[in-house]
PDB file of C-alpha atoms in Angstrom:
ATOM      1  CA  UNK J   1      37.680-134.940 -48.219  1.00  0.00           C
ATOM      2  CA  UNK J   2      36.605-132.925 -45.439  1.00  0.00           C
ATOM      3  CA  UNK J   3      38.259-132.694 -42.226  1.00  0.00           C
ATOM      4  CA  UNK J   4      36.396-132.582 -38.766  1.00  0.00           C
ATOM      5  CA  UNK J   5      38.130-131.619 -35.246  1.00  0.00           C
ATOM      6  CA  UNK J   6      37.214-130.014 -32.261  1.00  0.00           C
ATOM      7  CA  UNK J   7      39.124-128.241 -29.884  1.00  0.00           C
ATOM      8  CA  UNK J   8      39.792-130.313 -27.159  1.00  0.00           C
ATOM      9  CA  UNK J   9      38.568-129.018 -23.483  1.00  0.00           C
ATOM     10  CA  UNK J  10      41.903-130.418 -21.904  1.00  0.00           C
ATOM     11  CA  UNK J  11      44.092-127.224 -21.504  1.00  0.00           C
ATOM     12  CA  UNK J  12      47.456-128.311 -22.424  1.00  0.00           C
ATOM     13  CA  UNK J  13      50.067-125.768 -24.731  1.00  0.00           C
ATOM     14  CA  UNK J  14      49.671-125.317 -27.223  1.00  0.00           C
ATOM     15  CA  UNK J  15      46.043-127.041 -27.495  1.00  0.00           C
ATOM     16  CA  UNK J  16      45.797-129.821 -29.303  1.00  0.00           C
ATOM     17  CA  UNK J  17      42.714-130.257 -32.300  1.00  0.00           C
ATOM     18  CA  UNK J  18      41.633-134.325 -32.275  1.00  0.00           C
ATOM     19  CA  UNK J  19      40.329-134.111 -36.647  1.00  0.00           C
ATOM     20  CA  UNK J  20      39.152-136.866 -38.412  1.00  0.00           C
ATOM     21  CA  UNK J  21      39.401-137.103 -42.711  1.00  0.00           C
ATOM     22  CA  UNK J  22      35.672-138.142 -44.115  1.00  0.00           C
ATOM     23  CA  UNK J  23      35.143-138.953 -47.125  1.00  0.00           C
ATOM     24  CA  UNK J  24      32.558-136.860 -48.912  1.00  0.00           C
ATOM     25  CA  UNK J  25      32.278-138.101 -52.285  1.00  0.00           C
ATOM     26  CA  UNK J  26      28.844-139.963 -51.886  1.00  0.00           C
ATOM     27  CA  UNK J  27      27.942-137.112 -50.295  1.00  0.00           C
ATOM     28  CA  UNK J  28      28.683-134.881 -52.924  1.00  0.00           C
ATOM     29  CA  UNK J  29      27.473-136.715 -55.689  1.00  0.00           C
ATOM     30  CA  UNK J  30      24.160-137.016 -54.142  1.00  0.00           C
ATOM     31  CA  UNK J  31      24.283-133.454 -54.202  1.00  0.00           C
ATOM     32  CA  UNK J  32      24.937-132.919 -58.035  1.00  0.00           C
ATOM     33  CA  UNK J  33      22.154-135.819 -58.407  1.00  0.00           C
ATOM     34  CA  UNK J  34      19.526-133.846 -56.235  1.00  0.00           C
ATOM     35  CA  UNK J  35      20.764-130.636 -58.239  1.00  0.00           C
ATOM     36  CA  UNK J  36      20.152-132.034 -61.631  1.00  0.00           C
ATOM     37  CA  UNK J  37      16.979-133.828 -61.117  1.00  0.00           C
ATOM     38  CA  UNK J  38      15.381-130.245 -59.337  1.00  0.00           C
ATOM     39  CA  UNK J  39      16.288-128.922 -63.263  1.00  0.00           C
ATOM     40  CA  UNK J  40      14.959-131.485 -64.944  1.00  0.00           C
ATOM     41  CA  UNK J  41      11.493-131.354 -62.630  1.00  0.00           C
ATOM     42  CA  UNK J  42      11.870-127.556 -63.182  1.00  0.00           C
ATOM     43  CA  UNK J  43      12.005-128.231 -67.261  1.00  0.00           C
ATOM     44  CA  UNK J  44       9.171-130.538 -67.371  1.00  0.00           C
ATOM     45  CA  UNK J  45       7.094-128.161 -65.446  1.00  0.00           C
ATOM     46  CA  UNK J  46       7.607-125.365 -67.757  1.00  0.00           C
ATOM     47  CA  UNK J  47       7.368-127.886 -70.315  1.00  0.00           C
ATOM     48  CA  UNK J  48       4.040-129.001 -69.006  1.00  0.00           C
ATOM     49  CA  UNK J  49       2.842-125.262 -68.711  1.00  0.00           C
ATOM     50  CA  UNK J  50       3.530-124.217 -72.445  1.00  0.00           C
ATOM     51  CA  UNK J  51       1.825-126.953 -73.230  1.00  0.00           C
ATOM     52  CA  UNK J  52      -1.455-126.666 -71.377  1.00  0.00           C
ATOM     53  CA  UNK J  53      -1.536-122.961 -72.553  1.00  0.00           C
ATOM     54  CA  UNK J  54      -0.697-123.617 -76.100  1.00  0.00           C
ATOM     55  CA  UNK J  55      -3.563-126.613 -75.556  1.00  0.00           C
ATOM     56  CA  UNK J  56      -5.794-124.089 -74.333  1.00  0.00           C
ATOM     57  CA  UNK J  57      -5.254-121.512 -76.880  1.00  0.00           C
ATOM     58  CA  UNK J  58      -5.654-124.034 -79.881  1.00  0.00           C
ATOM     59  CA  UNK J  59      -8.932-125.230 -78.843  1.00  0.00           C
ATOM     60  CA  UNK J  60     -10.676-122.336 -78.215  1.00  0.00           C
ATOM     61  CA  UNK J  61     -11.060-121.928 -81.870  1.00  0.00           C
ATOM     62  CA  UNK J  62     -12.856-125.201 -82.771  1.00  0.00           C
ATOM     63  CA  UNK J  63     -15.027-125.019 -79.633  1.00  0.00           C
ATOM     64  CA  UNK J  64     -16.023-121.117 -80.812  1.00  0.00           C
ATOM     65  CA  UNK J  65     -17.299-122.329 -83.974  1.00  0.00           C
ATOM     66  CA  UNK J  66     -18.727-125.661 -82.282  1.00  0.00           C
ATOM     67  CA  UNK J  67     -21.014-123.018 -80.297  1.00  0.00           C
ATOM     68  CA  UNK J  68     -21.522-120.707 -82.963  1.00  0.00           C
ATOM     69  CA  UNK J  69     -22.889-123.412 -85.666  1.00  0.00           C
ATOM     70  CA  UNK J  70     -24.984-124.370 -83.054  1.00  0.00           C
ATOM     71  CA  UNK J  71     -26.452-120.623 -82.191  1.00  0.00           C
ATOM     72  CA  UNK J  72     -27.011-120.591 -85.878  1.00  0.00           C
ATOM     73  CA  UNK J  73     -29.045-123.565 -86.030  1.00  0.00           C
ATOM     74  CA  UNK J  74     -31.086-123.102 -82.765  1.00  0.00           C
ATOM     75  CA  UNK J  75     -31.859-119.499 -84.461  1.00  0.00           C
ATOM     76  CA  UNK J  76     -32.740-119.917 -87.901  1.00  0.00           C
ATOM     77  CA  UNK J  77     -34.722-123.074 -87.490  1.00  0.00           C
ATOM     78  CA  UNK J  78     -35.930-122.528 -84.273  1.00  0.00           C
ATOM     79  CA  UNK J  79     -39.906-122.916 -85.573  1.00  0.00           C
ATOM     80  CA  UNK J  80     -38.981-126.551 -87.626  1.00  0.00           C
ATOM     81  CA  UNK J  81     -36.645-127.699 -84.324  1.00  0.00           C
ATOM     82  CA  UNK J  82     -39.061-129.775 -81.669  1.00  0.00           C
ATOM     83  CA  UNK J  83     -38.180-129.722 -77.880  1.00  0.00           C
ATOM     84  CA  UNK J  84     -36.136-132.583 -77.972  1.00  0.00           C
ATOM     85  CA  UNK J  85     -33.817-130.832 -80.907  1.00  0.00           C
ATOM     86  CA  UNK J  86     -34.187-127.885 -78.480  1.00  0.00           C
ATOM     87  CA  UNK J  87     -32.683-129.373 -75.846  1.00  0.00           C
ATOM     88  CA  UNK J  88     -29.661-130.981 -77.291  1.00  0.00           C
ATOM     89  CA  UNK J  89     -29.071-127.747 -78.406  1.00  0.00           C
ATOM     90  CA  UNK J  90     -28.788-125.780 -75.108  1.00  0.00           C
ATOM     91  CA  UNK J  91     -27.222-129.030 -73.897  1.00  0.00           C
ATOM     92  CA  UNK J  92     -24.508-128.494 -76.498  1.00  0.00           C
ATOM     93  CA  UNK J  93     -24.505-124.651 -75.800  1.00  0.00           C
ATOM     94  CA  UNK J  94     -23.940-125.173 -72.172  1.00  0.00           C
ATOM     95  CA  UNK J  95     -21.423-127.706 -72.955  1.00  0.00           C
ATOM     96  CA  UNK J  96     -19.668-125.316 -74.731  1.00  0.00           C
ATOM     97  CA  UNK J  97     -19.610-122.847 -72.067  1.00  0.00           C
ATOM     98  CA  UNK J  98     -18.627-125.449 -69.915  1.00  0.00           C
ATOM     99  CA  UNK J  99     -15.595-126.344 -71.981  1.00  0.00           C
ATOM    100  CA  UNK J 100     -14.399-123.032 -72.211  1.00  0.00           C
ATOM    101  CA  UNK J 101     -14.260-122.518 -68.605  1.00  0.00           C
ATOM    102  CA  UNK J 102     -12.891-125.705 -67.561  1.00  0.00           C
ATOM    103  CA  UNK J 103      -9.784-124.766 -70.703  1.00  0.00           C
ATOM    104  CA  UNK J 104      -9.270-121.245 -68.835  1.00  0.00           C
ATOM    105  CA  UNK J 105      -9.505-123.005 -65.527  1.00  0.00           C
ATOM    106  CA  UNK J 106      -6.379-124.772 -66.899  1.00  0.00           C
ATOM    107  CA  UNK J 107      -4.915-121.845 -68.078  1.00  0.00           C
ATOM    108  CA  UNK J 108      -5.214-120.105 -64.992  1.00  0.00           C
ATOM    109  CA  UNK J 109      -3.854-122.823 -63.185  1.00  0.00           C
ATOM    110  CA  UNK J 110      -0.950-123.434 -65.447  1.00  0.00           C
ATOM    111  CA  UNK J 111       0.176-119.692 -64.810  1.00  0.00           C
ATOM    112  CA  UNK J 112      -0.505-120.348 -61.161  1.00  0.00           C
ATOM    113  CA  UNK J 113       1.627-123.132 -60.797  1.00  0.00           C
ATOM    114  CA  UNK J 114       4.889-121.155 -59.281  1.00  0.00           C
ATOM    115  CA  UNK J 115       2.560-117.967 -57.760  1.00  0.00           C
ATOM    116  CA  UNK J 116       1.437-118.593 -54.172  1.00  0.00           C
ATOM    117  CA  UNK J 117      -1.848-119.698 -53.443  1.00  0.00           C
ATOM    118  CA  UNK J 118      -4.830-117.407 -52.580  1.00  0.00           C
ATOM    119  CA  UNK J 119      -6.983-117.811 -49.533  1.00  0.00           C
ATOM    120  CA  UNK J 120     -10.387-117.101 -50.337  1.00  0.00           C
ATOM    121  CA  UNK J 121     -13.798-118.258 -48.427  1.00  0.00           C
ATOM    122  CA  UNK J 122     -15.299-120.614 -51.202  1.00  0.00           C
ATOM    123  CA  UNK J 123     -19.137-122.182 -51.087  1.00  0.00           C
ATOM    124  CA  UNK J 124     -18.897-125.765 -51.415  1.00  0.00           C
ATOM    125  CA  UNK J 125     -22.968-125.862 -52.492  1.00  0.00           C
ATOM    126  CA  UNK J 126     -22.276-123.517 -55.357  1.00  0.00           C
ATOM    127  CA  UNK J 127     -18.760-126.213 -56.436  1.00  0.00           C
ATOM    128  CA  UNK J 128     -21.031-129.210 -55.940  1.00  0.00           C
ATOM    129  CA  UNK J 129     -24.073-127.649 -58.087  1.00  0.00           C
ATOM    130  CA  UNK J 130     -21.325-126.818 -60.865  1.00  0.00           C
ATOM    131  CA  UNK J 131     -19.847-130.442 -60.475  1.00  0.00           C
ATOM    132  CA  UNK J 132     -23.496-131.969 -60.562  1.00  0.00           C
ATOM    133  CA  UNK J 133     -24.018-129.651 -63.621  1.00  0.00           C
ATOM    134  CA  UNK J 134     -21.160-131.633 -65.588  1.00  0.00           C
ATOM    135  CA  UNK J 135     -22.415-134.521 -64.677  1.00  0.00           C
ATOM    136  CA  UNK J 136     -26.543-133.827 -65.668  1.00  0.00           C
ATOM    137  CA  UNK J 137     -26.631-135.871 -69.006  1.00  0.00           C
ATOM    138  CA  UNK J 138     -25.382-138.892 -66.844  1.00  0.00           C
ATOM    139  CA  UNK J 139     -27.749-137.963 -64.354  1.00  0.00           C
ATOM    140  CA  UNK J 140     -30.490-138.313 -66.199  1.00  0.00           C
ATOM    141  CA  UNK J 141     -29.457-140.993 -67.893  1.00  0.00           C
ATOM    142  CA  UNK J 142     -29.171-143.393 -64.800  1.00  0.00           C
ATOM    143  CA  UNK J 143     -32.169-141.397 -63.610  1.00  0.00           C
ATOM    144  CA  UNK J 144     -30.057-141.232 -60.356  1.00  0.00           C
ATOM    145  CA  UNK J 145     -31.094-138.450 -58.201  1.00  0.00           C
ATOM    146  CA  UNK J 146     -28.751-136.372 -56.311  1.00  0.00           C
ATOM    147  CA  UNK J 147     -30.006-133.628 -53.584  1.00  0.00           C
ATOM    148  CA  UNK J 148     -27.262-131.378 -51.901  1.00  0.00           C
ATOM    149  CA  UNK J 149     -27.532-130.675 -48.881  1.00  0.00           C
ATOM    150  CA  UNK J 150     -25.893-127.445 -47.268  1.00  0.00           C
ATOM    151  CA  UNK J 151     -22.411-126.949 -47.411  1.00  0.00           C
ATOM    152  CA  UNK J 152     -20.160-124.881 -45.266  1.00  0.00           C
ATOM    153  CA  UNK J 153     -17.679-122.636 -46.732  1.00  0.00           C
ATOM    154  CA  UNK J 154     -14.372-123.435 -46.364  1.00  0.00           C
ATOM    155  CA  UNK J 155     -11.017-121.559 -46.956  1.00  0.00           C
ATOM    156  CA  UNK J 156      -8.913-122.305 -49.769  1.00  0.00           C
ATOM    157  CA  UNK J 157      -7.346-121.249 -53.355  1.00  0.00           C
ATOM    158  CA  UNK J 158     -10.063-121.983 -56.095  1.00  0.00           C
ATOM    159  CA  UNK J 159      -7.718-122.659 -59.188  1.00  0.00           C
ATOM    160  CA  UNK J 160      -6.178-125.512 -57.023  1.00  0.00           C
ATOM    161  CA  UNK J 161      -9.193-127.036 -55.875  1.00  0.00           C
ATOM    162  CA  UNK J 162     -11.286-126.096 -59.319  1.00  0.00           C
ATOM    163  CA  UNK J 163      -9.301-128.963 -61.303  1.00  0.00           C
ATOM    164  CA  UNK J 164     -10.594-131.353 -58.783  1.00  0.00           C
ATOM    165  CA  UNK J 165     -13.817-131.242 -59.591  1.00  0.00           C
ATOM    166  CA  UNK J 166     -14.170-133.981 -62.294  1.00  0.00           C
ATOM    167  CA  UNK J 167     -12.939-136.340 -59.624  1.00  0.00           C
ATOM    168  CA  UNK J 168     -15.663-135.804 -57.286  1.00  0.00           C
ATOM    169  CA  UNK J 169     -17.553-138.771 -57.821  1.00  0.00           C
ATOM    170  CA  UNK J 170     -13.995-141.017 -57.361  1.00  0.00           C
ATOM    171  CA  UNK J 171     -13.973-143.123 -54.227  1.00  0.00           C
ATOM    172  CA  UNK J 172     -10.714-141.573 -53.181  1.00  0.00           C
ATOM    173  CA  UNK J 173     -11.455-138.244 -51.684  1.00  0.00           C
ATOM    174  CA  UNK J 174      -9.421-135.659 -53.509  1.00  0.00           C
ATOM    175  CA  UNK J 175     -10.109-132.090 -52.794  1.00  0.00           C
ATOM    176  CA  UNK J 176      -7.270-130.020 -51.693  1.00  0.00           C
ATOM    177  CA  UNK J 177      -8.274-128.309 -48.736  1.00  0.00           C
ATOM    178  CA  UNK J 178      -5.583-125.350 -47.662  1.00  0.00           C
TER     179      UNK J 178
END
């Protein structure tokens, strides 16, 4: 229970306190409820956040050896490979290198999940060319073409709006602008 009262403008001796009971139990419990379910969302995020860095960690290996292999191949039978066999190869190598960023991009922005986000002036030609760049196989597949125009910068944190990227070509609009 809680009790509310005022002290009443009338002078009068001694002065007299009008209070009311309330009950506060709803209150209260809504309280503990809002209490326990900012530790569970605090778990899951730290839950989420060991994973995507253990994630990131464990496939660096497989993707170092993926690149490697193919290094190895492009070198040593570089004369008996034709330009087609060429090509796949750097497609595979830039793939790679793709990968790798894109699994540190979610590293960083795992750590960065709690830290305050970082204003910086960020070209939105040079994030479209690297979006169009993940998309070039598919590109050339549907023999689309796609010309950029120029882009203003715009402030904003780059891990937050780096994730974004894949979504690009999404109907809904998606990039967090700060």
């Amino acid at each position: 229970m809680e009790l509310s009262g005022y002290l009443s403008a009338q002078s009068s001796n001694p002065p007299s306190c009008p209070a009311a009971p309330v009950d506060v139990t709803a209150r209260n419990a809504a309280e503990t409820a809002l209490e326990r379910a900012n530790r569970d969302l605090a778990a899951a995020n730290d839950g989420l956040k060991k994973f995507a860095h253990i994630a990131s960690h464990d496939l660096q290996e497989p993707l170092r050896k993926i690149k490697q292999c193919g290094d190895l191949l492009k070198t040593e039978f570089r004369d008996k490979l034709d330009g087609d066999a060429i090509f796949c190869l750097d497609v595979r190598r830039d793939s790679t290198d793709r990968m790798r960023r894109l699994m540190r991009d979610i590293l960083n922005f795992s750590h960065s999940m709690n830290a305050a986000l970082s204003r910086t002036k960020l070209d939105l030609g040079e994030i479209a060319r690297e979006v169009l760049a993940e998309f070039d196989l598919k590109t050339r597949e549907s023999q689309a073409v796609v010309t950029v125009g120029e882009l203003p910068a715009i402030w904003g944190d780059r891990t937050a709006v780096r994730p974004y990227r894949r979504r690009a070509f999404e109907t809904k609009p998606c990039l967090n602008l700060i």
